[in-house]
mmCIF file of C-alpha atoms in Angstrom:
data_model
loop_
_atom_site.group_PDB
_atom_site.id
_atom_site.type_symbol
_atom_site.label_atom_id
_atom_site.label_comp_id
_atom_site.label_asym_id
_atom_site.label_seq_id
_atom_site.Cartn_x
_atom_site.Cartn_y
_atom_site.Cartn_z
ATOM 1 C CA UNK A 64 -6.223 -17.428 -8.918
ATOM 2 C CA UNK A 65 -7.323 -14.166 -10.426
ATOM 3 C CA UNK A 66 -6.070 -12.029 -7.583
ATOM 4 C CA UNK A 67 -4.076 -12.046 -4.376
ATOM 5 C CA UNK A 68 -5.798 -14.227 -1.818
ATOM 6 C CA UNK A 69 -5.299 -13.909 1.929
ATOM 7 C CA UNK A 70 -6.527 -16.060 4.757
ATOM 8 C CA UNK A 71 -7.958 -15.882 7.263
ATOM 9 C CA UNK A 72 -9.867 -12.662 6.599
ATOM 10 C CA UNK A 73 -10.423 -12.226 10.320
ATOM 11 C CA UNK A 74 -8.490 -13.624 13.246
ATOM 12 C CA UNK A 75 -9.062 -13.077 16.946
ATOM 13 C CA UNK A 76 -6.230 -14.180 19.192
ATOM 14 C CA UNK A 77 -5.671 -14.065 22.889
ATOM 15 C CA UNK A 78 -2.571 -12.249 24.014
ATOM 16 C CA UNK A 79 0.347 -14.647 23.933
ATOM 17 C CA UNK A 80 -1.019 -16.897 21.197
ATOM 18 C CA UNK A 81 0.833 -17.551 17.961
ATOM 19 C CA UNK A 82 -0.876 -16.743 14.656
ATOM 20 C CA UNK A 83 -0.129 -17.544 11.030
ATOM 21 C CA UNK A 84 -1.436 -15.490 8.125
ATOM 22 C CA UNK A 85 -1.337 -16.842 4.608
ATOM 23 C CA UNK A 86 -0.899 -15.063 1.298
ATOM 24 C CA UNK A 87 -1.445 -16.639 -2.101
ATOM 25 C CA UNK A 88 -0.083 -14.186 -4.696
ATOM 26 C CA UNK A 89 -1.026 -13.950 -8.329
ATOM 27 C CA UNK A 90 0.479 -16.881 -10.196
ATOM 28 C CA UNK A 91 3.884 -16.031 -11.644
ATOM 29 C CA UNK A 92 4.422 -12.909 -9.594
ATOM 30 C CA UNK A 93 8.032 -12.668 -8.503
ATOM 31 C CA UNK A 94 7.777 -9.988 -5.853
ATOM 32 C CA UNK A 95 5.758 -10.320 -2.671
ATOM 33 C CA UNK A 96 5.320 -7.731 0.072
ATOM 34 C CA UNK A 97 3.747 -7.752 3.512
ATOM 35 C CA UNK A 98 2.374 -4.543 4.997
ATOM 36 C CA UNK A 99 0.833 -3.753 8.360
ATOM 37 C CA UNK A 100 -2.053 -1.276 8.442
ATOM 38 C CA UNK A 101 -3.109 -0.008 11.845
ATOM 39 C CA UNK A 102 -6.566 1.499 12.227
ATOM 40 C CA UNK A 103 -6.780 4.871 10.512
ATOM 41 C CA UNK A 104 -3.234 4.694 9.191
ATOM 42 C CA UNK A 105 -1.530 3.994 5.921
ATOM 43 C CA UNK A 106 0.098 0.629 5.285
ATOM 44 C CA UNK A 107 3.609 0.235 6.641
ATOM 45 C CA UNK A 108 6.167 -2.021 5.006
ATOM 46 C CA UNK A 109 7.102 -5.196 6.856
ATOM 47 C CA UNK A 110 9.056 -7.419 4.504
ATOM 48 C CA UNK A 111 9.805 -8.227 0.867
ATOM 49 C CA UNK A 112 10.452 -11.440 -1.060
ATOM 50 C CA UNK A 113 11.841 -11.895 -4.512
ATOM 51 C CA UNK A 114 10.827 -15.444 -5.344
ATOM 52 C CA UNK A 115 11.820 -17.448 -2.249
ATOM 53 C CA UNK A 116 14.507 -15.028 -1.103
ATOM 54 C CA UNK A 117 13.630 -12.607 1.666
ATOM 55 C CA UNK A 118 15.569 -9.576 0.508
ATOM 56 C CA UNK A 119 14.314 -7.048 3.009
ATOM 57 C CA UNK A 120 12.882 -7.589 6.460
ATOM 58 C CA UNK A 121 13.724 -4.177 7.813
ATOM 59 C CA UNK A 122 10.103 -3.380 8.628
ATOM 60 C CA UNK A 123 9.421 -6.321 10.899
ATOM 61 C CA UNK A 124 8.725 -4.695 14.281
ATOM 62 C CA UNK A 125 10.271 -7.368 16.467
ATOM 63 C CA UNK A 126 11.741 -10.850 16.448
ATOM 64 C CA UNK A 127 8.247 -12.156 17.172
ATOM 65 C CA UNK A 128 7.456 -11.558 13.515
ATOM 66 C CA UNK A 129 8.647 -14.074 10.961
ATOM 67 C CA UNK A 130 7.814 -14.482 7.276
ATOM 68 C CA UNK A 131 8.615 -17.164 4.760
ATOM 69 C CA UNK A 132 8.000 -18.043 1.140
ATOM 70 C CA UNK A 133 9.737 -21.390 0.781
ATOM 71 C CA UNK A 134 8.776 -22.245 -2.799
ATOM 72 C CA UNK A 135 8.553 -18.742 -4.149
ATOM 73 C CA UNK A 136 4.780 -18.714 -4.265
ATOM 74 C CA UNK A 137 2.623 -18.863 -1.122
ATOM 75 C CA UNK A 138 3.883 -16.832 1.809
ATOM 76 C CA UNK A 139 3.144 -17.066 5.510
ATOM 77 C CA UNK A 140 3.513 -14.315 8.076
ATOM 78 C CA UNK A 141 3.832 -15.702 11.575
ATOM 79 C CA UNK A 142 3.488 -13.695 14.741
ATOM 80 C CA UNK A 143 4.574 -15.358 17.948
ATOM 81 C CA UNK A 144 3.321 -14.447 21.422
ATOM 82 C CA UNK A 145 0.904 -11.860 20.062
ATOM 83 C CA UNK A 146 0.531 -8.544 21.850
ATOM 84 C CA UNK A 147 -2.326 -6.039 21.713
ATOM 85 C CA UNK A 148 -0.211 -3.657 19.642
ATOM 86 C CA UNK A 149 -0.093 -6.321 16.915
ATOM 87 C CA UNK A 150 -3.788 -5.690 16.205
ATOM 88 C CA UNK A 151 -3.968 -4.456 12.633
ATOM 89 C CA UNK A 152 -4.838 -5.436 9.100
ATOM 90 C CA UNK A 153 -2.006 -7.334 7.437
ATOM 91 C CA UNK A 154 -1.891 -6.744 3.709
ATOM 92 C CA UNK A 155 -0.096 -8.866 1.173
ATOM 93 C CA UNK A 156 0.802 -7.539 -2.264
ATOM 94 C CA UNK A 157 2.531 -9.006 -5.276
ATOM 95 C CA UNK A 158 3.962 -7.778 -8.533
ATOM 96 C CA UNK A 159 5.159 -9.445 -11.681
ATOM 97 C CA UNK A 160 8.745 -8.256 -11.730
ATOM 98 C CA UNK A 161 11.329 -6.956 -9.308
ATOM 99 C CA UNK A 162 12.063 -3.837 -11.246
ATOM 100 C CA UNK A 163 8.455 -2.986 -11.804
ATOM 101 C CA UNK A 164 7.127 0.506 -12.007
ATOM 102 C CA UNK A 165 5.281 0.180 -8.808
ATOM 103 C CA UNK A 166 1.916 -1.380 -9.472
ATOM 104 C CA UNK A 167 1.309 -3.756 -6.647
ATOM 105 C CA UNK A 168 -1.724 -6.015 -6.546
ATOM 106 C CA UNK A 169 -3.103 -6.189 -3.052
ATOM 107 C CA UNK A 170 -5.129 -8.789 -1.263
ATOM 108 C CA UNK A 171 -8.079 -7.870 0.934
ATOM 109 C CA UNK A 172 -5.998 -8.315 4.044
ATOM 110 C CA UNK A 173 -6.194 -10.288 7.251
ATOM 111 C CA UNK A 174 -7.611 -8.363 10.192
ATOM 112 C CA UNK A 175 -5.940 -9.478 13.412
ATOM 113 C CA UNK A 176 -7.463 -8.564 16.763
ATOM 114 C CA UNK A 177 -5.480 -9.427 19.859
ATOM 115 C CA UNK A 178 -7.483 -9.450 23.083
ATOM 116 C CA UNK B 28 14.452 8.574 4.806
ATOM 117 C CA UNK B 29 11.446 9.265 2.678
ATOM 118 C CA UNK B 30 8.183 10.530 4.128
ATOM 119 C CA UNK B 31 4.760 11.109 2.622
ATOM 120 C CA UNK B 32 2.297 13.556 4.136
ATOM 121 C CA UNK B 33 -1.422 13.829 3.486
ATOM 122 C CA UNK B 34 -2.781 16.746 5.449
ATOM 123 C CA UNK B 35 -6.469 16.190 4.739
ATOM 124 C CA UNK B 36 -7.864 13.348 6.869
ATOM 125 C CA UNK B 37 -11.329 13.701 5.320
ATOM 126 C CA UNK B 38 -12.843 15.362 2.272
ATOM 127 C CA UNK B 39 -16.357 15.581 0.938
ATOM 128 C CA UNK B 40 -17.582 16.378 -2.571
ATOM 129 C CA UNK B 41 -20.907 16.464 -4.334
ATOM 130 C CA UNK B 42 -21.533 13.994 -7.086
ATOM 131 C CA UNK B 43 -20.371 15.306 -10.494
ATOM 132 C CA UNK B 44 -18.153 17.947 -8.880
ATOM 133 C CA UNK B 45 -14.365 18.102 -8.849
ATOM 134 C CA UNK B 46 -12.186 17.495 -5.808
ATOM 135 C CA UNK B 47 -8.431 17.743 -5.207
ATOM 136 C CA UNK B 48 -6.560 15.659 -2.658
ATOM 137 C CA UNK B 49 -3.208 16.944 -1.438
ATOM 138 C CA UNK B 50 0.049 15.104 -0.920
ATOM 139 C CA UNK B 51 3.568 16.249 -0.140
ATOM 140 C CA UNK B 52 6.665 14.144 0.223
ATOM 141 C CA UNK B 53 10.247 14.449 1.294
ATOM 142 C CA UNK B 54 13.172 12.721 -0.368
ATOM 143 C CA UNK B 55 16.734 13.296 -1.431
ATOM 144 C CA UNK B 56 16.309 10.930 -4.375
ATOM 145 C CA UNK B 57 16.145 12.277 -7.880
ATOM 146 C CA UNK B 58 14.524 9.294 -9.551
ATOM 147 C CA UNK B 59 11.383 7.866 -8.062
ATOM 148 C CA UNK B 60 7.737 7.082 -8.646
ATOM 149 C CA UNK B 61 4.641 8.518 -7.037
ATOM 150 C CA UNK B 62 1.264 6.833 -6.818
ATOM 151 C CA UNK B 63 -2.281 7.292 -5.720
ATOM 152 C CA UNK B 64 -3.980 4.172 -4.440
ATOM 153 C CA UNK B 65 -7.664 3.808 -3.624
ATOM 154 C CA UNK B 66 -8.911 1.610 -0.793
ATOM 155 C CA UNK B 67 -12.698 1.065 -0.821
ATOM 156 C CA UNK B 68 -14.448 -0.303 2.249
ATOM 157 C CA UNK B 69 -13.706 -3.855 1.082
ATOM 158 C CA UNK B 70 -10.051 -3.022 1.865
ATOM 159 C CA UNK B 71 -8.488 -4.099 -1.429
ATOM 160 C CA UNK B 72 -6.067 -1.396 -2.523
ATOM 161 C CA UNK B 73 -6.257 -0.456 -6.184
ATOM 162 C CA UNK B 74 -3.809 1.638 -8.166
ATOM 163 C CA UNK B 75 -5.435 4.822 -9.434
ATOM 164 C CA UNK B 76 -2.577 6.635 -11.112
ATOM 165 C CA UNK B 77 1.219 6.626 -11.348
ATOM 166 C CA UNK B 78 3.770 9.352 -12.058
ATOM 167 C CA UNK B 79 7.448 8.942 -12.928
ATOM 168 C CA UNK B 80 9.490 11.741 -11.402
ATOM 169 C CA UNK B 81 11.565 12.236 -14.545
ATOM 170 C CA UNK B 82 8.470 13.033 -16.573
ATOM 171 C CA UNK B 83 7.375 16.634 -16.518
ATOM 172 C CA UNK B 84 3.984 15.891 -18.013
ATOM 173 C CA UNK B 85 1.287 15.234 -15.454
ATOM 174 C CA UNK B 86 -0.244 11.768 -15.578
ATOM 175 C CA UNK B 87 -3.935 11.372 -16.394
ATOM 176 C CA UNK B 88 -6.258 8.380 -16.269
ATOM 177 C CA UNK B 89 -9.754 9.187 -17.430
ATOM 178 C CA UNK B 90 -11.336 11.307 -14.648
ATOM 179 C CA UNK B 91 -8.180 11.202 -12.531
ATOM 180 C CA UNK B 92 -5.233 13.518 -13.013
ATOM 181 C CA UNK B 93 -2.301 14.698 -10.959
ATOM 182 C CA UNK B 94 -0.529 17.973 -10.430
ATOM 183 C CA UNK B 95 3.096 17.012 -9.941
ATOM 184 C CA UNK B 96 5.380 19.792 -8.732
ATOM 185 C CA UNK B 97 8.819 18.205 -8.324
ATOM 186 C CA UNK B 98 10.580 21.246 -6.900
ATOM 187 C CA UNK B 99 7.867 21.726 -4.313
ATOM 188 C CA UNK B 100 7.642 17.957 -3.698
ATOM 189 C CA UNK B 101 3.911 18.112 -4.169
ATOM 190 C CA UNK B 102 1.692 15.508 -5.823
ATOM 191 C CA UNK B 103 -2.034 16.245 -5.709
ATOM 192 C CA UNK B 104 -4.837 14.144 -7.183
ATOM 193 C CA UNK B 105 -7.755 15.718 -8.991
ATOM 194 C CA UNK B 106 -10.934 13.736 -9.457
ATOM 195 C CA UNK B 107 -13.307 15.209 -12.007
ATOM 196 C CA UNK B 108 -17.008 14.393 -12.333
ATOM 197 C CA UNK B 109 -16.978 12.602 -8.979
ATOM 198 C CA UNK B 110 -19.040 9.448 -8.750
ATOM 199 C CA UNK B 111 -20.502 7.643 -5.760
ATOM 200 C CA UNK B 112 -18.109 4.768 -6.425
ATOM 201 C CA UNK B 113 -15.188 7.096 -5.801
ATOM 202 C CA UNK B 114 -15.984 7.025 -2.084
ATOM 203 C CA UNK B 115 -12.915 5.449 -0.472
ATOM 204 C CA UNK B 116 -9.664 6.072 1.354
ATOM 205 C CA UNK B 117 -7.039 7.489 -0.949
ATOM 206 C CA UNK B 118 -3.377 6.939 -0.220
ATOM 207 C CA UNK B 119 -0.478 8.777 -1.739
ATOM 208 C CA UNK B 120 2.671 6.640 -2.005
ATOM 209 C CA UNK B 121 6.337 7.001 -2.917
ATOM 210 C CA UNK B 122 8.795 4.499 -4.309
ATOM 211 C CA UNK B 123 12.508 4.862 -4.970
ATOM 212 C CA UNK B 124 13.552 3.850 -8.447
ATOM 213 C CA UNK B 125 16.752 2.234 -7.243
ATOM 214 C CA UNK B 126 17.529 -0.182 -4.478
ATOM 215 C CA UNK B 127 16.925 -3.825 -3.788
ATOM 216 C CA UNK B 128 13.429 -3.323 -2.497
ATOM 217 C CA UNK B 129 10.795 -1.520 -4.512
ATOM 218 C CA UNK B 130 8.735 -0.876 -1.436
ATOM 219 C CA UNK B 131 5.988 1.704 -1.311
ATOM 220 C CA UNK B 132 5.941 4.318 1.426
ATOM 221 C CA UNK B 133 2.398 5.447 2.109
ATOM 222 C CA UNK B 134 0.846 8.548 3.589
ATOM 223 C CA UNK B 135 -1.849 8.345 6.246
ATOM 224 C CA UNK B 136 -4.653 8.630 3.737
ATOM 225 C CA UNK B 137 -7.608 10.890 2.944
ATOM 226 C CA UNK B 138 -11.128 9.601 3.364
ATOM 227 C CA UNK B 139 -13.193 10.890 0.454
ATOM 228 C CA UNK B 140 -16.965 10.875 0.669
ATOM 229 C CA UNK B 141 -18.942 11.556 -2.487
ATOM 230 C CA UNK B 142 -22.386 12.871 -1.608
ATOM 231 C CA UNK B 143 -25.411 12.252 -3.848
#
């Protein structure tokens, strides 16, 4: 596609439910990032993939968070046993090369609300 | 660890006027990049301008320019001839030049409102 596509745009989950958020990066983009953006805050880094390899998952807040990119294209962020503090917008971004000069292309995000 | 600070939660400017958004950062790195990203209400973040730390010349992109003061670790964004479409959240961001992960570290943002 022309840009980074994320789905669903909005997700409401009951506390304790599992959710899966999908990111379809720009075709051919090697690098893929997930960020978490709480209300009124800047995005915070969660994890990074270079092709299918997850090179950095230092930002994942707990072991309830899991991300994968098995074929080096589409990525899924899974949150198990959701908690209210997981409510946020989850942004996906991609870039063409690993050693890029920083221009990330962002999706519109998936807004998760945990009740 | 690197940190980015934006001390202005909200700013307002009249259409066609000039506004400056402030950003300071803290790092022990010598080589890095700094960015300003714009996030309109639709939420899609868009790169506005980029500055390489090794370049002394301030970056400019049409109506957008930066004042990069490396010693002071300051990186402000100037928007000239403000337009209604400039209304958005603006995030300052930092990226190390080295390392396995070229992750961006963002500030908390400044909400800019351009008034007609």
